[in-house]
Amino acid sequence: MGAVVGAIYASGQDLNRVIKVLAALDLSEFFGLPDSYSTLLARFLAEGVVEKVRRPPWWEINAERTARVLAFLRLFTKGKKFEELALPLCAVACDVEKGEEVRIQEGPVYLGVGASAALPGLLGPVRWRGRWLIDGGTINNLPADVAAQQADLVVAVDVTPPFSSEPSSSLDLALRAYEITTRSLAALKLERMRERLGERLFLLRPELEGIGFLDFDKLPQAVEAGRAAARPIVSELRNRL
């Protein structure tokens, strides 16, 4: 989501206008999403046990939904290339075959951002320069280190929601294990960034209780949570700049 918001902003869009447009749309229906990420993953895993002869290649699973998202991103980033943006932008993705972090700063913005947002089970991988790329959060969930290479001050926004209730199924347990691993890695990298940047790092953690990955209908609450988290640092940030 960081890449999505960053790309829309760097493309010169009016964020307040974009928020109004998105709030008026039923994004869940548009993208064909279920009620929760765990429900979506359950379906995704269930498809995986069907005989191979009846399944499309792995890179084509969810391809229709991915195409919709890419078209959506192309519209909201004005069809621009990274090289045409008024502000520098880097989208972080993961090479699913090599397990490597990929930093995208060239070519069509919508492709780089689409790759960075390709959450497994939700979207299919995005083809970029001969590589299959998925969600950058898989390998770098809070890429403050990437921003630090281009900026004197870094504002990192951790939108990881609090843990939900205790797992109620084997799928929930598997997802919880994945979450714990991801959060532990992010915390370790964040600590290293604090040591490196000191007071040049601002960390925001919006209160996201009750707002899940796919709760697009709660966009106004999410926006206000972000604003509330940012207000305390605005004055100090302006002074530093």
C-alpha positions as YAML, in Angstrom:
chain: A
units: angstrom
residues:
- id: 1
  name: MET
  ca: [0.00, 0.00, 0.00]
- id: 2
  name: GLY
  ca: [2.95, 2.31, 0.56]
- id: 3
  name: ALA
  ca: [3.89, 2.02, -3.10]
- id: 4
  name: VAL
  ca: [0.29, 2.64, -4.18]
- id: 5
  name: VAL
  ca: [-0.13, 5.81, -2.12]
- id: 6
  name: GLY
  ca: [3.36, 7.02, -2.95]
- id: 7
  name: ALA
  ca: [2.79, 6.54, -6.68]
- id: 8
  name: ILE
  ca: [-0.54, 8.38, -6.67]
- id: 9
  name: TYR
  ca: [1.06, 11.27, -4.78]
- id: 10
  name: ALA
  ca: [4.23, 11.38, -6.93]
- id: 11
  name: SER
  ca: [2.07, 11.34, -10.07]
- id: 12
  name: GLY
  ca: [0.66, 14.72, -9.09]
- id: 13
  name: GLN
  ca: [-2.81, 13.58, -8.11]
- id: 14
  name: ASP
  ca: [-4.88, 15.53, -5.60]
- id: 15
  name: LEU
  ca: [-5.00, 13.05, -2.70]
- id: 16
  name: ASN
  ca: [-8.15, 14.52, -1.18]
- id: 17
  name: ARG
  ca: [-9.95, 14.13, -4.50]
- id: 18
  name: VAL
  ca: [-8.64, 10.57, -4.88]
- id: 19
  name: ILE
  ca: [-9.89, 9.70, -1.39]
- id: 20
  name: LYS
  ca: [-13.38, 10.98, -2.27]
- id: 21
  name: VAL
  ca: [-13.44, 8.97, -5.49]
- id: 22
  name: LEU
  ca: [-12.27, 5.76, -3.81]
- id: 23
  name: ALA
  ca: [-14.69, 6.20, -0.91]
- id: 24
  name: ALA
  ca: [-17.56, 6.37, -3.40]
- id: 25
  name: LEU
  ca: [-16.59, 3.08, -5.07]
- id: 26
  name: ASP
  ca: [-17.29, -0.46, -3.91]
- id: 27
  name: LEU
  ca: [-13.72, -1.65, -4.35]
- id: 28
  name: SER
  ca: [-14.39, -5.09, -2.93]
- id: 29
  name: GLU
  ca: [-17.02, -5.74, -5.57]
- id: 30
  name: PHE
  ca: [-14.89, -4.17, -8.31]
- id: 31
  name: PHE
  ca: [-11.91, -6.39, -7.53]
- id: 32
  name: GLY
  ca: [-14.05, -9.43, -6.67]
- id: 33
  name: LEU
  ca: [-12.83, -9.81, -3.09]
- id: 34
  name: PRO
  ca: [-14.23, -11.92, -0.23]
- id: 35
  name: ASP
  ca: [-14.92, -10.59, 3.26]
- id: 36
  name: SER
  ca: [-11.46, -11.32, 4.67]
- id: 37
  name: TYR
  ca: [-7.93, -12.21, 3.64]
- id: 38
  name: SER
  ca: [-8.12, -15.54, 5.45]
- id: 39
  name: THR
  ca: [-11.26, -16.47, 3.51]
- id: 40
  name: LEU
  ca: [-9.50, -15.54, 0.28]
- id: 41
  name: LEU
  ca: [-6.44, -17.62, 1.16]
- id: 42
  name: ALA
  ca: [-8.63, -20.59, 2.07]
- id: 43
  name: ARG
  ca: [-10.09, -20.50, -1.43]
- id: 44
  name: PHE
  ca: [-6.64, -20.03, -2.94]
- id: 45
  name: LEU
  ca: [-5.25, -23.05, -1.09]
- id: 46
  name: ALA
  ca: [-8.29, -25.14, -1.94]
- id: 47
  name: GLU
  ca: [-7.68, -24.46, -5.65]
- id: 48
  name: GLY
  ca: [-4.16, -25.79, -5.17]
- id: 49
  name: VAL
  ca: [-5.31, -29.32, -4.39]
- id: 50
  name: VAL
  ca: [-7.14, -29.71, -7.71]
- id: 51
  name: GLU
  ca: [-5.33, -31.95, -10.17]
- id: 52
  name: LYS
  ca: [-2.70, -30.09, -12.17]
- id: 53
  name: VAL
  ca: [-4.28, -30.96, -15.49]
- id: 54
  name: ARG
  ca: [-7.31, -28.93, -14.48]
- id: 55
  name: ARG
  ca: [-5.41, -25.92, -13.19]
- id: 56
  name: PRO
  ca: [-3.91, -22.98, -15.11]
- id: 57
  name: PRO
  ca: [-0.19, -22.27, -14.67]
- id: 58
  name: TRP
  ca: [0.58, -20.79, -11.24]
- id: 59
  name: TRP
  ca: [1.34, -17.37, -12.74]
- id: 60
  name: GLU
  ca: [-2.15, -17.19, -14.28]
- id: 61
  name: ILE
  ca: [-4.04, -17.76, -11.03]
- id: 62
  name: ASN
  ca: [-5.92, -14.54, -10.16]
- id: 63
  name: ALA
  ca: [-4.67, -13.04, -13.45]
- id: 64
  name: GLU
  ca: [-8.05, -11.43, -14.20]
- id: 65
  name: ARG
  ca: [-8.11, -9.65, -10.84]
- id: 66
  name: THR
  ca: [-4.48, -8.60, -11.32]
- id: 67
  name: ALA
  ca: [-5.33, -7.10, -14.72]
- id: 68
  name: ARG
  ca: [-8.11, -5.06, -13.12]
- id: 69
  name: VAL
  ca: [-5.79, -3.74, -10.45]
- id: 70
  name: LEU
  ca: [-3.10, -2.84, -12.99]
- id: 71
  name: ALA
  ca: [-5.66, -0.95, -15.09]
- id: 72
  name: PHE
  ca: [-6.82, 0.83, -11.95]
- id: 73
  name: LEU
  ca: [-3.24, 1.81, -11.04]
- id: 74
  name: ARG
  ca: [-2.46, 2.94, -14.57]
- id: 75
  name: LEU
  ca: [-5.41, 5.34, -14.44]
- id: 76
  name: PHE
  ca: [-4.54, 6.77, -11.02]
- id: 77
  name: THR
  ca: [-0.86, 7.24, -11.90]
- id: 78
  name: LYS
  ca: [-1.74, 8.94, -15.20]
- id: 79
  name: GLY
  ca: [0.08, 6.28, -17.20]
- id: 80
  name: LYS
  ca: [3.43, 7.81, -16.23]
- id: 81
  name: LYS
  ca: [6.86, 6.22, -16.07]
- id: 82
  name: PHE
  ca: [9.06, 6.45, -13.00]
- id: 83
  name: GLU
  ca: [11.41, 8.70, -14.95]
- id: 84
  name: GLU
  ca: [8.57, 11.20, -15.53]
- id: 85
  name: LEU
  ca: [7.54, 11.65, -11.89]
- id: 86
  name: ALA
  ca: [8.06, 15.01, -10.20]
- id: 87
  name: LEU
  ca: [9.24, 13.23, -7.05]
- id: 88
  name: PRO
  ca: [11.59, 10.23, -6.78]
- id: 89
  name: LEU
  ca: [9.77, 6.96, -6.12]
- id: 90
  name: CYS
  ca: [10.99, 3.43, -5.51]
- id: 91
  name: ALA
  ca: [8.63, 0.44, -5.42]
- id: 92
  name: VAL
  ca: [9.87, -2.60, -3.49]
- id: 93
  name: ALA
  ca: [8.86, -6.05, -4.71]
- id: 94
  name: CYS
  ca: [10.08, -9.62, -4.29]
- id: 95
  name: ASP
  ca: [11.28, -12.03, -6.98]
- id: 96
  name: VAL
  ca: [9.19, -15.09, -6.20]
- id: 97
  name: GLU
  ca: [11.58, -17.52, -7.92]
- id: 98
  name: LYS
  ca: [14.84, -16.24, -6.43]
- id: 99
  name: GLY
  ca: [13.57, -14.85, -3.13]
- id: 100
  name: GLU
  ca: [15.34, -11.54, -3.80]
- id: 101
  name: GLU
  ca: [14.31, -7.98, -3.04]
- id: 102
  name: VAL
  ca: [13.71, -5.99, -6.22]
- id: 103
  name: ARG
  ca: [13.71, -2.18, -6.24]
- id: 104
  name: ILE
  ca: [11.85, -0.66, -9.19]
- id: 105
  name: GLN
  ca: [12.59, 2.90, -10.30]
- id: 106
  name: GLU
  ca: [12.27, 2.62, -14.07]
- id: 107
  name: GLY
  ca: [9.54, 1.92, -16.57]
- id: 108
  name: PRO
  ca: [5.74, 2.17, -16.20]
- id: 109
  name: VAL
  ca: [4.76, 3.16, -12.66]
- id: 110
  name: TYR
  ca: [1.65, 1.00, -12.64]
- id: 111
  name: LEU
  ca: [3.68, -2.17, -13.30]
- id: 112
  name: GLY
  ca: [6.21, -1.48, -10.54]
- id: 113
  name: VAL
  ca: [3.53, -0.54, -8.05]
- id: 114
  name: GLY
  ca: [1.35, -3.46, -9.09]
- id: 115
  name: ALA
  ca: [4.24, -5.81, -8.41]
- id: 116
  name: SER
  ca: [4.89, -4.21, -5.03]
- id: 117
  name: ALA
  ca: [1.22, -4.71, -4.08]
- id: 118
  name: ALA
  ca: [0.74, -8.24, -5.48]
- id: 119
  name: LEU
  ca: [-0.30, -9.86, -2.21]
- id: 120
  name: PRO
  ca: [-0.16, -13.69, -2.58]
- id: 121
  name: GLY
  ca: [-3.62, -15.21, -2.76]
- id: 122
  name: LEU
  ca: [-5.13, -11.84, -3.62]
- id: 123
  name: LEU
  ca: [-3.30, -11.09, -6.87]
- id: 124
  name: GLY
  ca: [-1.18, -13.08, -9.26]
- id: 125
  name: PRO
  ca: [2.51, -12.23, -9.74]
- id: 126
  name: VAL
  ca: [3.41, -9.36, -12.05]
- id: 127
  name: ARG
  ca: [5.85, -9.91, -14.92]
- id: 128
  name: TRP
  ca: [8.64, -7.33, -14.92]
- id: 129
  name: ARG
  ca: [11.78, -7.60, -17.04]
- id: 130
  name: GLY
  ca: [11.65, -11.37, -17.23]
- id: 131
  name: ARG
  ca: [10.96, -11.83, -13.49]
- id: 132
  name: TRP
  ca: [7.83, -12.83, -11.60]
- id: 133
  name: LEU
  ca: [7.34, -10.33, -8.78]
- id: 134
  name: ILE
  ca: [5.06, -10.34, -5.73]
- id: 135
  name: ASP
  ca: [4.31, -8.14, -2.71]
- id: 136
  name: GLY
  ca: [7.41, -6.36, -1.41]
- id: 137
  name: GLY
  ca: [6.16, -6.84, 2.14]
- id: 138
  name: THR
  ca: [7.15, -10.46, 1.79]
- id: 139
  name: ILE
  ca: [10.82, -9.50, 2.04]
- id: 140
  name: ASN
  ca: [10.85, -5.89, 3.30]
- id: 141
  name: ASN
  ca: [7.67, -4.95, 5.11]
- id: 142
  name: LEU
  ca: [8.79, -1.47, 6.19]
- id: 143
  name: PRO
  ca: [11.40, -0.32, 3.64]
- id: 144
  name: ALA
  ca: [12.75, 2.68, 5.55]
- id: 145
  name: ASP
  ca: [16.22, 1.61, 4.42]
- id: 146
  name: VAL
  ca: [15.21, 2.16, 0.80]
- id: 147
  name: ALA
  ca: [13.87, 5.65, 1.54]
- id: 148
  name: ALA
  ca: [17.01, 6.51, 3.52]
- id: 149
  name: GLN
  ca: [19.10, 6.15, 0.37]
- id: 150
  name: GLN
  ca: [17.22, 9.04, -1.24]
- id: 151
  name: ALA
  ca: [16.15, 11.26, 1.65]
- id: 152
  name: ASP
  ca: [17.70, 13.14, 4.58]
- id: 153
  name: LEU
  ca: [14.62, 12.53, 6.73]
- id: 154
  name: VAL
  ca: [12.51, 9.36, 6.68]
- id: 155
  name: VAL
  ca: [8.88, 9.11, 7.74]
- id: 156
  name: ALA
  ca: [8.10, 5.41, 8.08]
- id: 157
  name: VAL
  ca: [4.45, 4.41, 8.43]
- id: 158
  name: ASP
  ca: [3.81, 1.03, 10.01]
- id: 159
  name: VAL
  ca: [0.26, -0.01, 9.05]
- id: 160
  name: THR
  ca: [0.53, -3.50, 10.50]
- id: 161
  name: PRO
  ca: [-2.81, -4.11, 12.24]
- id: 162
  name: PRO
  ca: [-2.89, -5.54, 15.75]
- id: 163
  name: PHE
  ca: [-3.21, -9.32, 16.04]
- id: 164
  name: SER
  ca: [-6.78, -10.49, 15.66]
- id: 165
  name: SER
  ca: [-8.39, -12.92, 18.05]
- id: 166
  name: GLU
  ca: [-6.74, -16.27, 18.68]
- id: 167
  name: PRO
  ca: [-6.55, -18.64, 15.67]
- id: 168
  name: SER
  ca: [-9.67, -20.69, 15.10]
- id: 169
  name: SER
  ca: [-8.44, -23.02, 12.35]
- id: 170
  name: SER
  ca: [-5.27, -24.55, 10.94]
- id: 171
  name: LEU
  ca: [-5.29, -21.85, 8.23]
- id: 172
  name: ASP
  ca: [-5.52, -19.11, 10.86]
- id: 173
  name: LEU
  ca: [-2.60, -20.71, 12.68]
- id: 174
  name: ALA
  ca: [-0.49, -20.78, 9.50]
- id: 175
  name: LEU
  ca: [-1.29, -17.14, 8.79]
- id: 176
  name: ARG
  ca: [-0.42, -16.19, 12.37]
- id: 177
  name: ALA
  ca: [2.95, -17.93, 12.07]
- id: 178
  name: TYR
  ca: [3.65, -16.00, 8.85]
- id: 179
  name: GLU
  ca: [2.63, -12.73, 10.55]
- id: 180
  name: ILE
  ca: [4.93, -13.36, 13.51]
- id: 181
  name: THR
  ca: [7.89, -14.04, 11.22]
- id: 182
  name: THR
  ca: [7.20, -10.95, 9.12]
- id: 183
  name: ARG
  ca: [6.80, -8.69, 12.15]
- id: 184
  name: SER
  ca: [9.96, -9.99, 13.79]
- id: 185
  name: LEU
  ca: [11.97, -9.31, 10.63]
- id: 186
  name: ALA
  ca: [10.48, -5.82, 10.29]
- id: 187
  name: ALA
  ca: [11.25, -5.02, 13.95]
- id: 188
  name: LEU
  ca: [14.87, -6.10, 13.51]
- id: 189
  name: LYS
  ca: [15.34, -4.00, 10.37]
- id: 190
  name: LEU
  ca: [13.65, -1.04, 12.05]
- id: 191
  name: GLU
  ca: [16.01, -1.23, 15.01]
- id: 192
  name: ARG
  ca: [18.98, -1.14, 12.64]
- id: 193
  name: MET
  ca: [17.50, 1.91, 10.91]
- id: 194
  name: ARG
  ca: [17.06, 3.67, 14.25]
- id: 195
  name: GLU
  ca: [20.73, 3.09, 15.01]
- id: 196
  name: ARG
  ca: [21.70, 4.41, 11.59]
- id: 197
  name: LEU
  ca: [19.39, 7.43, 11.28]
- id: 198
  name: GLY
  ca: [18.75, 8.42, 14.89]
- id: 199
  name: GLU
  ca: [16.54, 11.53, 15.01]
- id: 200
  name: ARG
  ca: [16.28, 11.56, 11.22]
- id: 201
  name: LEU
  ca: [13.77, 8.69, 11.43]
- id: 202
  name: PHE
  ca: [10.13, 9.41, 12.25]
- id: 203
  name: LEU
  ca: [7.99, 6.33, 12.89]
- id: 204
  name: LEU
  ca: [4.20, 6.54, 12.69]
- id: 205
  name: ARG
  ca: [1.88, 3.78, 13.87]
- id: 206
  name: PRO
  ca: [-1.76, 4.65, 13.13]
- id: 207
  name: GLU
  ca: [-4.40, 3.11, 15.39]
- id: 208
  name: LEU
  ca: [-5.92, 0.49, 13.07]
- id: 209
  name: GLU
  ca: [-8.01, -1.56, 15.47]
- id: 210
  name: GLY
  ca: [-10.83, -3.19, 13.51]
- id: 211
  name: ILE
  ca: [-9.43, -2.29, 10.07]
- id: 212
  name: GLY
  ca: [-8.25, -5.34, 8.12]
- id: 213
  name: PHE
  ca: [-6.30, -5.80, 4.88]
- id: 214
  name: LEU
  ca: [-9.39, -5.83, 2.67]
- id: 215
  name: ASP
  ca: [-11.65, -3.40, 4.54]
- id: 216
  name: PHE
  ca: [-11.83, -0.85, 1.73]
- id: 217
  name: ASP
  ca: [-15.21, 0.30, 3.04]
- id: 218
  name: LYS
  ca: [-13.36, 1.71, 6.08]
- id: 219
  name: LEU
  ca: [-11.22, 4.06, 4.00]
- id: 220
  name: PRO
  ca: [-12.41, 7.24, 5.80]
- id: 221
  name: GLN
  ca: [-11.51, 5.74, 9.21]
- id: 222
  name: ALA
  ca: [-8.11, 4.64, 7.90]
- id: 223
  name: VAL
  ca: [-7.36, 8.10, 6.50]
- id: 224
  name: GLU
  ca: [-8.29, 9.77, 9.79]
- id: 225
  name: ALA
  ca: [-6.14, 7.27, 11.72]
- id: 226
  name: GLY
  ca: [-3.20, 8.26, 9.52]
- id: 227
  name: ARG
  ca: [-3.81, 11.97, 10.03]
- id: 228
  name: ALA
  ca: [-4.11, 11.52, 13.79]
- id: 229
  name: ALA
  ca: [-0.78, 9.67, 13.87]
- id: 230
  name: ALA
  ca: [0.93, 12.36, 11.75]
- id: 231
  name: ARG
  ca: [-0.26, 15.48, 13.59]
- id: 232
  name: PRO
  ca: [2.19, 15.20, 16.54]
- id: 233
  name: ILE
  ca: [5.26, 15.23, 14.26]
- id: 234
  name: VAL
  ca: [4.24, 17.89, 11.73]
- id: 235
  name: SER
  ca: [5.75, 20.83, 13.60]
- id: 236
  name: GLU
  ca: [9.07, 19.09, 14.30]
- id: 237
  name: LEU
  ca: [9.26, 17.77, 10.74]
- id: 238
  name: ARG
  ca: [8.79, 21.27, 9.32]
- id: 239
  name: ASN
  ca: [11.50, 22.64, 11.60]
- id: 240
  name: ARG
  ca: [13.94, 19.95, 10.48]
- id: 241
  name: LEU
  ca: [13.18, 20.61, 6.82]
...
